Amino acid sequence: MMLTSEMIRAARALVRWEQTDLAEATGLSLATIKRLEKESGPIPGTRATAAALEAAFSKARIEFSFDRGEGVTRLKAPAK
């Protein structure tokens, strides 16, 4: 399944990141983050862009689940 702009915005909200924080965490430009979040639905762009987003959110303990269609975003418990 693919990440959607709604999932990205929800994940940012969970970790209380601004778009600039996400740009810094992913190495993507702020303009790219804004473009990705602008439209509803699956994010446009390359697999590398999606991988950068997934890696940054994973490091921030965000988990994406696709078992209910579009996907669910949640904050994982800290490692013990």
Coordinates of C-alpha atoms in Angstrom, one line a residue:
M1 CA 0.0 0.0 0.0
M2 CA 1.0 3.6 -0.4
L3 CA 1.3 6.4 2.0
T4 CA -1.3 9.1 1.6
S5 CA -1.1 12.8 2.4
E6 CA -3.7 12.3 5.1
M7 CA -1.4 9.7 6.8
I8 CA 1.6 12.0 6.6
R9 CA -0.4 14.9 8.2
A10 CA -1.7 12.5 10.9
A11 CA 1.8 11.2 11.6
R12 CA 3.2 14.7 11.9
A13 CA 0.4 15.6 14.3
L14 CA 1.2 12.6 16.5
V15 CA 4.9 13.7 16.9
R16 CA 4.1 17.4 16.9
W17 CA 6.2 18.2 13.9
E18 CA 5.8 21.2 11.7
Q19 CA 6.4 20.7 8.0
T20 CA 9.9 22.1 8.5
D21 CA 10.6 19.4 11.1
L22 CA 9.6 16.7 8.6
A23 CA 11.7 18.2 5.9
E24 CA 14.7 18.2 8.2
A25 CA 14.1 14.6 9.3
T26 CA 13.8 13.3 5.8
G27 CA 16.3 15.4 3.9
L28 CA 13.5 16.5 1.6
S29 CA 12.8 20.1 0.8
L30 CA 10.1 22.0 2.5
A31 CA 8.5 22.6 -0.9
T32 CA 8.4 18.9 -1.5
I33 CA 6.7 18.3 1.9
K34 CA 4.1 21.0 1.1
R35 CA 3.5 19.5 -2.3
L36 CA 3.0 16.0 -0.9
E37 CA 0.5 17.1 1.7
K38 CA -1.4 19.4 -0.6
E39 CA -3.6 16.9 -2.4
S40 CA -5.7 14.1 -0.9
G41 CA -4.8 10.5 -1.5
P42 CA -1.6 8.7 -2.4
I43 CA 1.5 10.8 -2.3
P44 CA 3.1 11.6 -5.7
G45 CA 6.8 11.2 -6.1
T46 CA 9.4 8.5 -6.2
R47 CA 9.8 5.3 -4.1
A48 CA 12.9 7.0 -2.6
T49 CA 10.7 9.9 -1.3
A50 CA 8.2 7.5 0.3
A51 CA 11.2 5.5 1.8
A52 CA 12.6 8.7 3.3
L53 CA 9.2 9.6 4.9
E54 CA 8.7 6.0 6.2
A55 CA 12.3 6.0 7.7
A56 CA 11.9 9.3 9.4
F57 CA 8.5 8.4 10.9
S58 CA 9.8 5.0 12.0
K59 CA 12.6 6.7 13.8
A60 CA 10.0 8.9 15.5
R61 CA 8.1 5.7 16.6
I62 CA 5.2 6.1 14.0
E63 CA 3.7 3.0 12.6
F64 CA 1.6 2.8 9.5
S65 CA -0.8 -0.1 9.1
F66 CA -2.6 -0.9 5.9
D67 CA -4.9 -3.6 7.2
R68 CA -8.0 -1.5 7.1
G69 CA -7.8 0.0 3.6
E70 CA -6.2 3.5 3.5
G71 CA -4.1 2.9 6.5
V72 CA -3.9 3.7 10.2
T73 CA -1.2 5.8 11.9
R74 CA -0.2 5.3 15.5
L75 CA 2.6 6.1 17.9
K76 CA 4.4 3.0 19.1
A77 CA 5.3 2.6 22.7
P78 CA 9.0 3.5 23.5
A79 CA 11.4 0.6 23.4
K80 CA 12.1 -0.9 26.9

